[in-house]
Coordinates of C-alpha atoms in Angstrom, one line a residue:
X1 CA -8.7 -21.1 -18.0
X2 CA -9.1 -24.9 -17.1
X3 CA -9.0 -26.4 -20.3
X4 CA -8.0 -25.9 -23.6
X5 CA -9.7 -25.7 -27.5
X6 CA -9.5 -28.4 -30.1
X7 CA -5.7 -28.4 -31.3
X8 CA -5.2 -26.5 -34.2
X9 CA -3.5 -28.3 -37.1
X10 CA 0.0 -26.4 -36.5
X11 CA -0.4 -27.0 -32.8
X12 CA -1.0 -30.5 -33.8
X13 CA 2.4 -30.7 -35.6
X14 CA 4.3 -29.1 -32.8
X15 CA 2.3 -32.1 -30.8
X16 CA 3.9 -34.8 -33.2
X17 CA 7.1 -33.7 -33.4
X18 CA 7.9 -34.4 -30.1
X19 CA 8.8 -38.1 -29.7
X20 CA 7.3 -40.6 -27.4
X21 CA 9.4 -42.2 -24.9
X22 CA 8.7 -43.6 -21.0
X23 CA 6.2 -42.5 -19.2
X24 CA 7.3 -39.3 -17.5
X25 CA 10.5 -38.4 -19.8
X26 CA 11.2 -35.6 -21.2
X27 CA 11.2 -35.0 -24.6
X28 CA 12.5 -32.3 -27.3
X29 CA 10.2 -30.0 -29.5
X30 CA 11.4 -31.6 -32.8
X31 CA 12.9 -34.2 -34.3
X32 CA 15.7 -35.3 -36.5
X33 CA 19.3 -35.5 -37.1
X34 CA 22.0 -35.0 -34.1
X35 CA 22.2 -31.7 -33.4
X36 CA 25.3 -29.8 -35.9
X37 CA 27.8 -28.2 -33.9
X38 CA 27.7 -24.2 -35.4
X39 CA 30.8 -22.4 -36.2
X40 CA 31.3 -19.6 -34.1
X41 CA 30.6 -16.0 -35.5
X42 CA 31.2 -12.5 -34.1
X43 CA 28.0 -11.8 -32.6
X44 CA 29.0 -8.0 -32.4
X45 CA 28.7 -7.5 -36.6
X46 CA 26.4 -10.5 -37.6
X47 CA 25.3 -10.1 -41.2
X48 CA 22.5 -12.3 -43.1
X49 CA 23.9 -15.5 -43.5
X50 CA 26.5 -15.8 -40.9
X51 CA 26.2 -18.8 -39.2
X52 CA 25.3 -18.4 -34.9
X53 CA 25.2 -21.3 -32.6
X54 CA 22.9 -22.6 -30.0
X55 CA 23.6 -20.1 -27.2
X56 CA 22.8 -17.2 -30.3
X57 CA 19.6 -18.3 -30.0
X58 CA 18.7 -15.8 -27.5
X59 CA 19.9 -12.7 -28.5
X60 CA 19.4 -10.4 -31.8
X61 CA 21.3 -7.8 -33.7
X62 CA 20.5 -4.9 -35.5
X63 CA 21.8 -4.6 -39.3
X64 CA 21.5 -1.1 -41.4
X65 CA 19.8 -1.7 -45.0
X66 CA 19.7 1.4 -45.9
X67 CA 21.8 5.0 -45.2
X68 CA 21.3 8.3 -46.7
X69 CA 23.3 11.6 -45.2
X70 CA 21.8 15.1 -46.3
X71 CA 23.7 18.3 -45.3
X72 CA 20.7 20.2 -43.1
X73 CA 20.6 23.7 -41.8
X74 CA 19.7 24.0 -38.5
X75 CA 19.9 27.6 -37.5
X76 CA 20.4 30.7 -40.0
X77 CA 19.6 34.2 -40.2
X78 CA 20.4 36.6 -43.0
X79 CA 22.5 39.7 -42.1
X80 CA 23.4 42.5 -43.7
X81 CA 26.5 43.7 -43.0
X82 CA 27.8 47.4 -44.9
X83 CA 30.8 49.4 -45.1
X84 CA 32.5 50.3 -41.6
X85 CA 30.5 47.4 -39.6
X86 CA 32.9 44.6 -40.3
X87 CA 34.6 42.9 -37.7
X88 CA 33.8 40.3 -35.2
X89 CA 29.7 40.3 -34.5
X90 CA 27.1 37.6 -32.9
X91 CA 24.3 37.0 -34.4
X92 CA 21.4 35.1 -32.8
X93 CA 19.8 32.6 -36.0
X94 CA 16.4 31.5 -35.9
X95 CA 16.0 27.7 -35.7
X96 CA 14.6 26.4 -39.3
X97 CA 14.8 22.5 -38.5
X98 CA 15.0 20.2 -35.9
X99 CA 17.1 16.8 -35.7
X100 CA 16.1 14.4 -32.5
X101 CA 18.3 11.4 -32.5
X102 CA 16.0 8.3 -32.8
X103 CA 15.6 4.6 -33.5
X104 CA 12.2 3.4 -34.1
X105 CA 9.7 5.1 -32.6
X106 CA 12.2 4.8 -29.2
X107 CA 13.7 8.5 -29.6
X108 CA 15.5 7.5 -25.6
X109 CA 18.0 5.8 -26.7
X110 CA 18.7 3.5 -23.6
X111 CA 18.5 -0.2 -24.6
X112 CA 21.7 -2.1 -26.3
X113 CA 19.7 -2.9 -29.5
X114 CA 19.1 0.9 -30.0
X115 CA 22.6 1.7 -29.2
X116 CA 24.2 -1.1 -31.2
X117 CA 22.1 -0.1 -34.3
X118 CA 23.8 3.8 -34.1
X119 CA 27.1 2.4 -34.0
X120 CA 26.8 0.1 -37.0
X121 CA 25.2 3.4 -38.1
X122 CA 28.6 5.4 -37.7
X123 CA 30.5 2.3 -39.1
X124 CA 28.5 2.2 -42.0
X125 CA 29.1 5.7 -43.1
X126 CA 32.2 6.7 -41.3
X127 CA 31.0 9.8 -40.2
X128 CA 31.0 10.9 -36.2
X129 CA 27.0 10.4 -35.6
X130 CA 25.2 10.9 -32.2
X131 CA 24.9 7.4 -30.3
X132 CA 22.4 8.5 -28.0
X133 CA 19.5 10.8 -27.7
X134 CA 20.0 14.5 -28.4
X135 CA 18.6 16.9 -30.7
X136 CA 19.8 20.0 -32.4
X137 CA 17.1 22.3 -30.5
X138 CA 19.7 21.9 -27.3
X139 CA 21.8 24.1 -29.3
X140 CA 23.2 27.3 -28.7
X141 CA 21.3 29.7 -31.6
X142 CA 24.4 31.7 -30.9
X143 CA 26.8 32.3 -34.0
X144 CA 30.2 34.6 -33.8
X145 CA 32.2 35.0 -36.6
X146 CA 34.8 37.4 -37.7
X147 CA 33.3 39.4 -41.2
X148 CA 36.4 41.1 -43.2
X149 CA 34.2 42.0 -46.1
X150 CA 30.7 44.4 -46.4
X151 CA 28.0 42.3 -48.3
X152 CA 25.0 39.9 -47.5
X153 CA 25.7 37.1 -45.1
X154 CA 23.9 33.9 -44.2
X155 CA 25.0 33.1 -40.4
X156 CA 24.8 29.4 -39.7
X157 CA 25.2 26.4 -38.0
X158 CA 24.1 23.0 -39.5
X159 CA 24.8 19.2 -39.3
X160 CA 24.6 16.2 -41.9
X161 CA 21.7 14.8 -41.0
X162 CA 22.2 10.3 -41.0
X163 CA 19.0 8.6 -42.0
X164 CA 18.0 5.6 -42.9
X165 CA 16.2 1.8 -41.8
X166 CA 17.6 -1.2 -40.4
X167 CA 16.3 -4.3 -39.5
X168 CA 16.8 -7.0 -36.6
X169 CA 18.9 -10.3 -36.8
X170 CA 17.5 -13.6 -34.9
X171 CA 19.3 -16.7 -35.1
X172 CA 17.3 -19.3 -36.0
X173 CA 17.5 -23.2 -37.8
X174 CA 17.6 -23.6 -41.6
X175 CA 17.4 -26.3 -43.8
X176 CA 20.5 -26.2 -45.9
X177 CA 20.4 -27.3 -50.2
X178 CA 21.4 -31.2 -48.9
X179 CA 19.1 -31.4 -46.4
X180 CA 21.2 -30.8 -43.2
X181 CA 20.1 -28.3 -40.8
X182 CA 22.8 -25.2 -39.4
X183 CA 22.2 -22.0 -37.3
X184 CA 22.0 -18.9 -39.4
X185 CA 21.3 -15.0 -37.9
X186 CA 18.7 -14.5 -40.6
X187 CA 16.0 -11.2 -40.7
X188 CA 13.5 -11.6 -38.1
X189 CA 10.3 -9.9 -37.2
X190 CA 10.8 -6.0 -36.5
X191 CA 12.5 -3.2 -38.3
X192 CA 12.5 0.3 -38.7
X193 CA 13.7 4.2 -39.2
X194 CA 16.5 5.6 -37.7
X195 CA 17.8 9.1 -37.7
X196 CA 21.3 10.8 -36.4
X197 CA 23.5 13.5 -37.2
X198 CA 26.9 15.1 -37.0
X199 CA 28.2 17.4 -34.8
X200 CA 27.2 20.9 -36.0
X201 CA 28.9 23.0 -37.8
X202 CA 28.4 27.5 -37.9
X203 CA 30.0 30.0 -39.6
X204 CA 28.8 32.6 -42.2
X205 CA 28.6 32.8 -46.0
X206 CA 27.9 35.5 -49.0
X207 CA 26.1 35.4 -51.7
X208 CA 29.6 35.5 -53.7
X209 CA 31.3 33.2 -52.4
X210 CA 32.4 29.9 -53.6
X211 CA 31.5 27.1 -51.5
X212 CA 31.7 23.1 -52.6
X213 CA 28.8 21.6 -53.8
X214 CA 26.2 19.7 -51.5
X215 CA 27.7 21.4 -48.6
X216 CA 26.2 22.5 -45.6
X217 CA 27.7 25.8 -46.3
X218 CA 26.3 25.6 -49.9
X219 CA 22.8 24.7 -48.1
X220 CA 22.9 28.1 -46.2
X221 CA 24.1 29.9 -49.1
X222 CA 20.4 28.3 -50.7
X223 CA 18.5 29.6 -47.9
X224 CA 20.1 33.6 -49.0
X225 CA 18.1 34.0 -51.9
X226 CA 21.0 36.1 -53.5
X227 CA 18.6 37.3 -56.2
X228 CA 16.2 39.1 -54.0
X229 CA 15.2 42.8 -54.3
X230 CA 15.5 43.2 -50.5
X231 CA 19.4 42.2 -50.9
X232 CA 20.1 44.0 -54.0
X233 CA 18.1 47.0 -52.5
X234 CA 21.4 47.8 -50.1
X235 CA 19.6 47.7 -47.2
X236 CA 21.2 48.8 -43.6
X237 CA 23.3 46.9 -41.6
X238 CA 21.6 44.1 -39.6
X239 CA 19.1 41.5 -40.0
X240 CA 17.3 41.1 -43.1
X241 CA 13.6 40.0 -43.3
X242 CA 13.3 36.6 -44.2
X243 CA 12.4 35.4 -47.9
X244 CA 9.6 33.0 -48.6
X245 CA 12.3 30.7 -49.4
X246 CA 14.2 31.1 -45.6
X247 CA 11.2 30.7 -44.1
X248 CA 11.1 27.8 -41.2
X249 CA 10.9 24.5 -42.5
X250 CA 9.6 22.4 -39.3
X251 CA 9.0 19.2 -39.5
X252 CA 6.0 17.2 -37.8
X253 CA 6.7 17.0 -34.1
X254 CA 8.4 14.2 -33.1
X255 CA 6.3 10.8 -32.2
X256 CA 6.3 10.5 -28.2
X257 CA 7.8 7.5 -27.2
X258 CA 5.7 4.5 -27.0
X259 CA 5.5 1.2 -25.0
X260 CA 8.2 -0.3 -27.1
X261 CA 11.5 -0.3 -28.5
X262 CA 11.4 0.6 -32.3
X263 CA 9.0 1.1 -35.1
X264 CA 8.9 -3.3 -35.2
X265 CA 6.1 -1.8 -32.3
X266 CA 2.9 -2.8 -33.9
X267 CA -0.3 -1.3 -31.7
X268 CA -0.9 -3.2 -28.5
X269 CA -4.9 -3.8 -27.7
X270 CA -6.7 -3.9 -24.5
X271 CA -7.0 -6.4 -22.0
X272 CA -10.9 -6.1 -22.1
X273 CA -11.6 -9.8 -23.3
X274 CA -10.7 -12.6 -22.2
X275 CA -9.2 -14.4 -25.4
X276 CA -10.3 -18.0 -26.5
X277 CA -7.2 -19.6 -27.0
X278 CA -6.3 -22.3 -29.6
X279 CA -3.6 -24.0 -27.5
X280 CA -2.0 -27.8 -28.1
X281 CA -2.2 -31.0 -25.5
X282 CA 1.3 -30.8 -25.0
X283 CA 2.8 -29.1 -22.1
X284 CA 5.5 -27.9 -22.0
X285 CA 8.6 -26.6 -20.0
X286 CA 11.1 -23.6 -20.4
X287 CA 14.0 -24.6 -18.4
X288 CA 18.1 -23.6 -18.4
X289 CA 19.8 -25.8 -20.8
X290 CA 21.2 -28.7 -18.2
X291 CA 19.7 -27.5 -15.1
X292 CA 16.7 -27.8 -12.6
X293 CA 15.4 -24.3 -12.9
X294 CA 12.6 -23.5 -15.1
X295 CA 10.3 -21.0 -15.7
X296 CA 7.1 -20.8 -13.3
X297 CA 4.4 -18.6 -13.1
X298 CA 3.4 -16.6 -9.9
X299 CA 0.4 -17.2 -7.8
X300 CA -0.1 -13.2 -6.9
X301 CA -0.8 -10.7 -10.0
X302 CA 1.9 -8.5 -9.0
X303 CA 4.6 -10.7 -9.2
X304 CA 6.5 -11.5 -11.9
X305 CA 7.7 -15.5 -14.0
X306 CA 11.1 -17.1 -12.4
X307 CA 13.2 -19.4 -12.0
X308 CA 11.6 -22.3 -9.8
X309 CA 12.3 -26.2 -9.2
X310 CA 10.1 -28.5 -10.4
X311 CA 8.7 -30.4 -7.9
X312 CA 5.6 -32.6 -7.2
X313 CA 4.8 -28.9 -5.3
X314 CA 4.8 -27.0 -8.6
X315 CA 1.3 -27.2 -9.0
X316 CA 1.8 -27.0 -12.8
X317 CA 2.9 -23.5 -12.5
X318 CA 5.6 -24.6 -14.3
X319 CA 3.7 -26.0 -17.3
X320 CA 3.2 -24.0 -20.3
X321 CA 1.1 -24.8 -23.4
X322 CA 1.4 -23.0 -26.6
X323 CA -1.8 -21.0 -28.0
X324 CA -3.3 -20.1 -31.3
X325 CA 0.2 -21.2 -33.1
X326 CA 1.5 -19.9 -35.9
X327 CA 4.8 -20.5 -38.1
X328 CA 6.4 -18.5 -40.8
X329 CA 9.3 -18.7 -42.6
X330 CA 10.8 -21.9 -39.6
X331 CA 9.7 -19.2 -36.8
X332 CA 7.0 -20.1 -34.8
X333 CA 4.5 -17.4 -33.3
X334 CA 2.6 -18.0 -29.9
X335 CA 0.8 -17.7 -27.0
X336 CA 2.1 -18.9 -23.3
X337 CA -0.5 -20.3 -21.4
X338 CA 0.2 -21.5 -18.2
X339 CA -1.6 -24.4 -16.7
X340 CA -1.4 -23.8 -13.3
X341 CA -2.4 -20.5 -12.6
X342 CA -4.4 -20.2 -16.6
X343 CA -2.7 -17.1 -17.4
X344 CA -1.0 -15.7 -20.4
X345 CA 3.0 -14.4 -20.3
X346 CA 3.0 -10.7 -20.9
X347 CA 5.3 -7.7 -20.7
X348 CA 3.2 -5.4 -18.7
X349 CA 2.3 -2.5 -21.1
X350 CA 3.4 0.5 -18.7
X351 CA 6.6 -1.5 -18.9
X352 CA 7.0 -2.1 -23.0
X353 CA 9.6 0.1 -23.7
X354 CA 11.5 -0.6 -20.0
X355 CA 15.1 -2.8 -20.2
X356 CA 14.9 -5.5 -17.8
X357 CA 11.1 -5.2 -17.6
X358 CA 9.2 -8.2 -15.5
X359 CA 7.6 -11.4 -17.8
X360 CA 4.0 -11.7 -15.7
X361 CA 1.2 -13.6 -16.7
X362 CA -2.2 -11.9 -16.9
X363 CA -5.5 -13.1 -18.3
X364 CA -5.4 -14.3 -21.9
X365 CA -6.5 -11.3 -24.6
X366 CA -6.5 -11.1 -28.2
X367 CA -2.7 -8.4 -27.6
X368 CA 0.5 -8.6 -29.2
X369 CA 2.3 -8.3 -26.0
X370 CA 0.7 -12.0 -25.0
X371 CA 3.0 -12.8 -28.5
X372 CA 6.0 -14.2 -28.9
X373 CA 8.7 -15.7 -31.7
X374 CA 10.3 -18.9 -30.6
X375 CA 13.9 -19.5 -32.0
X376 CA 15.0 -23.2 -32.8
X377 CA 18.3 -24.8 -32.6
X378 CA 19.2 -27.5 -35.2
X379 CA 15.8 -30.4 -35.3
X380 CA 17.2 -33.5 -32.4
X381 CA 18.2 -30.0 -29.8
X382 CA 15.2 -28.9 -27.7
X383 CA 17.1 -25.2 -27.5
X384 CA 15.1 -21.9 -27.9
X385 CA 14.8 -18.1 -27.8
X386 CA 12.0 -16.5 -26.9
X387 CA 11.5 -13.1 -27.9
X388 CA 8.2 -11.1 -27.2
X389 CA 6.3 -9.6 -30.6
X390 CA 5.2 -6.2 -29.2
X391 CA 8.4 -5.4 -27.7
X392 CA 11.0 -7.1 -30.2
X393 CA 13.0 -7.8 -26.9
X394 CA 14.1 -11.2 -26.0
X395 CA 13.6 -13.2 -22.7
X396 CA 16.7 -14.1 -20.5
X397 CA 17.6 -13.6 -16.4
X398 CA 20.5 -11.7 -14.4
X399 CA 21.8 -14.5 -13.1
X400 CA 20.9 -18.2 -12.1
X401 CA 19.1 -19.0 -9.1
X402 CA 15.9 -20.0 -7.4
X403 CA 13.4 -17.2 -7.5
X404 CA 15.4 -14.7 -10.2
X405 CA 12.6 -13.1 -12.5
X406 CA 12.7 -13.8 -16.4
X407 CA 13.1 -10.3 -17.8
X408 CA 13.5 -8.7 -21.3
X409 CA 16.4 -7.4 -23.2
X410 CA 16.5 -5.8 -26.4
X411 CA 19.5 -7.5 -27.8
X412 CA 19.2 -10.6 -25.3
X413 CA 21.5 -12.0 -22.9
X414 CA 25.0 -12.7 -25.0
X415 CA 26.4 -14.8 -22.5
X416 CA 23.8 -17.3 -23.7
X417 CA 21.6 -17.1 -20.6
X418 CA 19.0 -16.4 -23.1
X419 CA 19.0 -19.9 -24.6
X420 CA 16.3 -22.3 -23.1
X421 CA 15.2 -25.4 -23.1
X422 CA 11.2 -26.3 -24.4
X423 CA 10.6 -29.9 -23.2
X424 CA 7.6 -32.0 -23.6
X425 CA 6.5 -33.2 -20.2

């Protein structure tokens, strides 16, 4: 791609934000006041509102909305135990449900955002939850207990089972009720499910026996059917068939993991087509904060965007234009098109759900991984975040240095290597 649409009327505003000064000098995204210096907040526990500073603008948060805990049987079986068989006896249960842990449709569990959102999780309820990926299936079906008493039993082993939604925290700029700007974390695009549990508890229960209320032992007490002809029929010591009520209760398989971190995961599409981009005049450059390094795009499919000079040698590779712009509630959506090589940035799609997976560029489609949201500090400060739409992770590097890839991170760098620079050149 050599040359670009006609400039859409948001790409047009992006175009006249950014002020005019001598020829060749660089010049910020926006404009306005000085840049306000944020107070400080503790980026670990960020909550609507709080206010973030400039080097926040990389990085994102999980927040719990919503929690509900659910004492769940896992494993039972009924057993009927008569005069002269008590004692100490092992019973193997049948397994009636199935707990994964899970955050989003990402049941691994292996990227800070997914781990930071099941410890806000355990916070939030103060109960002991999984914080990575398990399920109750890994269980032992094995239950021994010690029966002093002839009658029916329900042997059992169960869990409170943690579920509930969260949603994901950006900082960005807001216009404050005088007209002065501040950094805020604030909800950004991406959300979803989450589910957890307890450790799990067995033992065995009677139909008699008085057990507290929304229990898990009162839930395996349900699954008896005390009132049942089979158990009031004195049956023989052992197993007892189970009751319409005791059948299994699976749910739906679990969702295989997709290319991306949680349910925020909307469907990527092909690479098929070549996508006619709407992209302003303006080019840009993503570049550290203070520093000669800035992003430029490879010459060689394979390889991946970093950290490169600027030179007269660049070859615009380290130009970018932004494409078929959007902006919703003071977060702008976009394409990356590069000049010099007239590819889009992408997280490869074998790669969406990988930590630290490689920013390319490929050829420009109509595909959510080609999206991203872009973060802005306070209007007079050229300072971004870039975070990719398909993915929800946001851009950053290992380290500083000539040739170190851009690469993705679900909760961003925090030491503010996530924070960049957009400059009009």
């Amino acid at each position: 791609m050599r040359s670009t649409g006609p400039v859409s009327r948001i790409g047009r505003s992006l175009v006249a934000v950014t002020a005019t000064a001598a020829a060749g000098a660089v010049t910020a995204l926006s404009l306005g006041v000085s840049p306000a210096a944020a107070a400080p907040t503790d980026v670990t526990t960020p909550r609507p509102g709080d206010s973030c500073t400039a080097a926040d603008l990389g990085t994102r948060h999980p927040y719990i909305k919503t929690t509900e805990v659910s004492p769940t049987i896992t494993h039972f079986k009924g057993w009927y135990v008569t005069e002269g068989t008590t004692g100490q006896q092992t019973v193997s249960t049948d397994t009636t449900t199935v707990i994964a842990v899970s955050v989003g449709l990402n049941d691994t569990i292996e990227t800070s955002f997914a781990v930071e959102a099941l410890s806000n999780v355990k916070a939030t309820v103060g109960l002991d939850v999984k914080l990575e990926y398990t399920s109750t299936s890994k269980e032992s079906n094995s239950v021994t207990w010690n029966l002093t008493q002839p009658g029916y039993y329900g042997f059992y082993k169960g869990t409170k089972k943690v579920t509930g939604t969260y949603g994901s925290l950006n900082c960005n700029r807001v216009q404050q009720d005088d007209g002065s700007w501040a950094l805020e974390w604030n909800e950004g695009p991406g959300g979803g499910s989450f589910t957890t549990f307890t450790t799990l508890e067995e033992g065995a229960v009677r139909c008699q026996d008085s057990v507290p209320a929304d229990s898990i032992m009162a839930r395996a007490q349900d699954l008896l059917d005390c009132g049942s002809a089979a158990v009031k029929a004195d049956p023989p010591a052992g197993a007892v068939a189970q009751t319409v009520q005791q059948k299994p209760d699976r749910p739906a398989q679990h969702p295989a993991p997709t290319s991306g971190t949680s349910t925020e995961l909307p469907r990527a599409t092909g690479h098929s087509a070549r996508a006619a981009l709407d992209c302003s005049a303006e080019a840009y450059k993503i570049a550290v904060p203070g520093k000669p390094l800035s992003w430029g795009a490879p010459l060689l499919a394979d390889d991946g965007v970093r950290l490169r000079p600027s030179t007269i040698f660049s070859a615009h590779l380290d130009n970018w234009r932004l494409c078929n712009v959007t902006e919703r509630n003071g977060v702008i959506e976009a394409s990356l098109w590069n000049w010099g090589n007239g590819g889009c940035a992408t997280i490869a799609e074998q790669n969406a759900a990988t930590e630290r997976a490689l920013l390319m560029t490929v050829p420009c489609a109509e595909d959510d991984l080609q999206r991203f949201y872009i973060y802005r500090d306070v209007p007079g400060s050229s300072k971004i975040g870039v975070q990719n739409k398909y993915t929800g992770s946001m851009m950053g590097y290992d380290r500083y240095a000539d040739g170190e890839f851009i690469r993705q991170y679900s909760s961003g760098r925090q030491d503010g290597t996530g924070t960049f620079d957009l400059t009009g050149v």
